[in-house]
């Protein structure tokens, strides 16, 4: 059954409320992502968007599969590694400073 993005977000949020990963369903299921690719990949589930009467819709079964895939995800925190990213530097500032 096809459901609206709003219903998909609500369903996905309900399914993933106990997920170990912090999730924001409104960001994950943004229809803007569908414009270019036609689907959103969540875990190992390709959540396909369908155009119905000029509106994006999701298949309820796919939303449930994606939600279960993330809810069933187990993380072994001993396997995680800390990564330190370099501080952000605006390249325009560096070019400007170097020209003096």
PDB file of C-alpha atoms in Angstrom:
ATOM      1  CA  UNK A   1       0.000   0.000   0.000  1.00  0.00           C
ATOM      2  CA  UNK A   2       1.335   3.437  -0.901  1.00  0.00           C
ATOM      3  CA  UNK A   3       1.543   5.975   1.921  1.00  0.00           C
ATOM      4  CA  UNK A   4       2.372   9.669   2.047  1.00  0.00           C
ATOM      5  CA  UNK A   5       5.814  10.906   3.133  1.00  0.00           C
ATOM      6  CA  UNK A   6       4.240  12.242   6.331  1.00  0.00           C
ATOM      7  CA  UNK A   7       2.787   8.809   7.160  1.00  0.00           C
ATOM      8  CA  UNK A   8       6.089   7.169   6.207  1.00  0.00           C
ATOM      9  CA  UNK A   9       7.983   9.455   8.624  1.00  0.00           C
ATOM     10  CA  UNK A  10       5.540   8.686  11.425  1.00  0.00           C
ATOM     11  CA  UNK A  11       5.738   4.933  10.807  1.00  0.00           C
ATOM     12  CA  UNK A  12       9.520   5.003  10.479  1.00  0.00           C
ATOM     13  CA  UNK A  13       9.821   7.075  13.665  1.00  0.00           C
ATOM     14  CA  UNK A  14       7.640   4.619  15.588  1.00  0.00           C
ATOM     15  CA  UNK A  15       9.626   1.641  14.317  1.00  0.00           C
ATOM     16  CA  UNK A  16      13.033   3.156  15.103  1.00  0.00           C
ATOM     17  CA  UNK A  17      12.317   4.843  18.432  1.00  0.00           C
ATOM     18  CA  UNK A  18      14.461   2.250  20.260  1.00  0.00           C
ATOM     19  CA  UNK A  19      17.218   2.197  17.638  1.00  0.00           C
ATOM     20  CA  UNK A  20      20.819   2.510  18.884  1.00  0.00           C
ATOM     21  CA  UNK A  21      21.476   5.170  16.234  1.00  0.00           C
ATOM     22  CA  UNK A  22      19.995   8.627  16.684  1.00  0.00           C
ATOM     23  CA  UNK A  23      17.671   9.108  13.711  1.00  0.00           C
ATOM     24  CA  UNK A  24      15.629  11.963  12.291  1.00  0.00           C
ATOM     25  CA  UNK A  25      13.019  10.382   9.993  1.00  0.00           C
ATOM     26  CA  UNK A  26      12.118  13.728   8.411  1.00  0.00           C
ATOM     27  CA  UNK A  27      15.682  14.032   7.126  1.00  0.00           C
ATOM     28  CA  UNK A  28      16.077  10.414   6.089  1.00  0.00           C
ATOM     29  CA  UNK A  29      12.834  10.305   4.120  1.00  0.00           C
ATOM     30  CA  UNK A  30      13.096  13.684   2.404  1.00  0.00           C
ATOM     31  CA  UNK A  31      11.376  13.590  -0.963  1.00  0.00           C
ATOM     32  CA  UNK A  32      13.994  15.975  -2.386  1.00  0.00           C
ATOM     33  CA  UNK A  33      16.342  12.980  -2.438  1.00  0.00           C
ATOM     34  CA  UNK A  34      13.911  11.104  -4.646  1.00  0.00           C
ATOM     35  CA  UNK A  35      13.983  13.682  -7.438  1.00  0.00           C
ATOM     36  CA  UNK A  36      17.398  12.579  -8.701  1.00  0.00           C
ATOM     37  CA  UNK A  37      17.534   8.904  -7.783  1.00  0.00           C
ATOM     38  CA  UNK A  38      14.001   7.637  -7.189  1.00  0.00           C
ATOM     39  CA  UNK A  39      14.988   5.833  -4.006  1.00  0.00           C
ATOM     40  CA  UNK A  40      16.686   6.265  -0.640  1.00  0.00           C
ATOM     41  CA  UNK A  41      19.013   3.599   0.734  1.00  0.00           C
ATOM     42  CA  UNK A  42      18.579   2.911   4.447  1.00  0.00           C
ATOM     43  CA  UNK A  43      20.779   0.108   5.734  1.00  0.00           C
ATOM     44  CA  UNK A  44      20.497  -2.596   3.109  1.00  0.00           C
ATOM     45  CA  UNK A  45      16.989  -1.551   2.046  1.00  0.00           C
ATOM     46  CA  UNK A  46      16.366   0.570  -1.035  1.00  0.00           C
ATOM     47  CA  UNK A  47      13.295   2.577  -0.110  1.00  0.00           C
ATOM     48  CA  UNK A  48      11.778   3.456  -3.463  1.00  0.00           C
ATOM     49  CA  UNK A  49       9.647   6.520  -4.043  1.00  0.00           C
ATOM     50  CA  UNK A  50       6.617   6.295  -6.297  1.00  0.00           C
ATOM     51  CA  UNK A  51       4.922   9.168  -8.089  1.00  0.00           C
ATOM     52  CA  UNK A  52       1.171   8.983  -7.619  1.00  0.00           C
ATOM     53  CA  UNK A  53      -0.993  11.861  -8.874  1.00  0.00           C
ATOM     54  CA  UNK A  54       2.074  14.156  -8.993  1.00  0.00           C
ATOM     55  CA  UNK A  55       2.987  13.402  -5.349  1.00  0.00           C
ATOM     56  CA  UNK A  56       5.724  11.221  -3.931  1.00  0.00           C
ATOM     57  CA  UNK A  57       4.592   8.158  -2.036  1.00  0.00           C
ATOM     58  CA  UNK A  58       6.328   5.254  -0.287  1.00  0.00           C
ATOM     59  CA  UNK A  59       5.415   1.601  -0.139  1.00  0.00           C
ATOM     60  CA  UNK A  60       4.412   0.836   3.447  1.00  0.00           C
ATOM     61  CA  UNK A  61       6.165  -2.560   3.298  1.00  0.00           C
ATOM     62  CA  UNK A  62       9.469  -0.931   2.312  1.00  0.00           C
ATOM     63  CA  UNK A  63       9.183   1.590   5.166  1.00  0.00           C
ATOM     64  CA  UNK A  64       8.659  -1.284   7.620  1.00  0.00           C
ATOM     65  CA  UNK A  65      11.631  -3.238   6.180  1.00  0.00           C
ATOM     66  CA  UNK A  66      13.906  -0.177   6.454  1.00  0.00           C
ATOM     67  CA  UNK A  67      12.747   0.512  10.010  1.00  0.00           C
ATOM     68  CA  UNK A  68      13.320  -3.092  11.076  1.00  0.00           C
ATOM     69  CA  UNK A  69      16.760  -3.125   9.405  1.00  0.00           C
ATOM     70  CA  UNK A  70      17.881  -0.184  11.529  1.00  0.00           C
ATOM     71  CA  UNK A  71      16.163  -1.353  14.704  1.00  0.00           C
ATOM     72  CA  UNK A  72      17.788  -4.791  14.402  1.00  0.00           C
ATOM     73  CA  UNK A  73      21.201  -3.199  13.913  1.00  0.00           C
ATOM     74  CA  UNK A  74      23.572  -4.080  16.724  1.00  0.00           C
ATOM     75  CA  UNK A  75      26.657  -2.013  17.443  1.00  0.00           C
ATOM     76  CA  UNK A  76      29.672  -3.356  19.287  1.00  0.00           C
ATOM     77  CA  UNK A  77      31.141  -0.178  20.734  1.00  0.00           C
ATOM     78  CA  UNK A  78      34.457  -2.007  21.163  1.00  0.00           C
ATOM     79  CA  UNK A  79      34.750  -2.144  17.369  1.00  0.00           C
ATOM     80  CA  UNK A  80      34.368   1.597  16.923  1.00  0.00           C
ATOM     81  CA  UNK A  81      37.353   3.833  16.250  1.00  0.00           C
ATOM     82  CA  UNK A  82      37.660   7.498  17.076  1.00  0.00           C
ATOM     83  CA  UNK A  83      38.380   9.652  14.054  1.00  0.00           C
ATOM     84  CA  UNK A  84      39.653  13.169  14.442  1.00  0.00           C
ATOM     85  CA  UNK A  85      38.786  15.369  11.524  1.00  0.00           C
ATOM     86  CA  UNK A  86      40.856  18.448  10.745  1.00  0.00           C
ATOM     87  CA  UNK A  87      39.352  21.728  11.807  1.00  0.00           C
ATOM     88  CA  UNK A  88      37.318  23.514   9.177  1.00  0.00           C
ATOM     89  CA  UNK A  89      39.201  26.251   7.399  1.00  0.00           C
ATOM     90  CA  UNK A  90      37.657  28.494   4.772  1.00  0.00           C
ATOM     91  CA  UNK A  91      39.965  28.342   1.746  1.00  0.00           C
ATOM     92  CA  UNK A  92      39.020  31.907   0.760  1.00  0.00           C
ATOM     93  CA  UNK A  93      40.541  33.201   4.016  1.00  0.00           C
ATOM     94  CA  UNK A  94      43.807  31.330   3.418  1.00  0.00           C
ATOM     95  CA  UNK A  95      44.122  32.642  -0.146  1.00  0.00           C
ATOM     96  CA  UNK A  96      43.387  36.168   1.058  1.00  0.00           C
ATOM     97  CA  UNK A  97      45.967  35.982   3.864  1.00  0.00           C
ATOM     98  CA  UNK A  98      48.605  34.591   1.545  1.00  0.00           C
ATOM     99  CA  UNK A  99      48.256  37.465  -0.893  1.00  0.00           C
ATOM    100  CA  UNK A 100      49.457  40.116   1.599  1.00  0.00           C
TER     101      UNK A 100
END
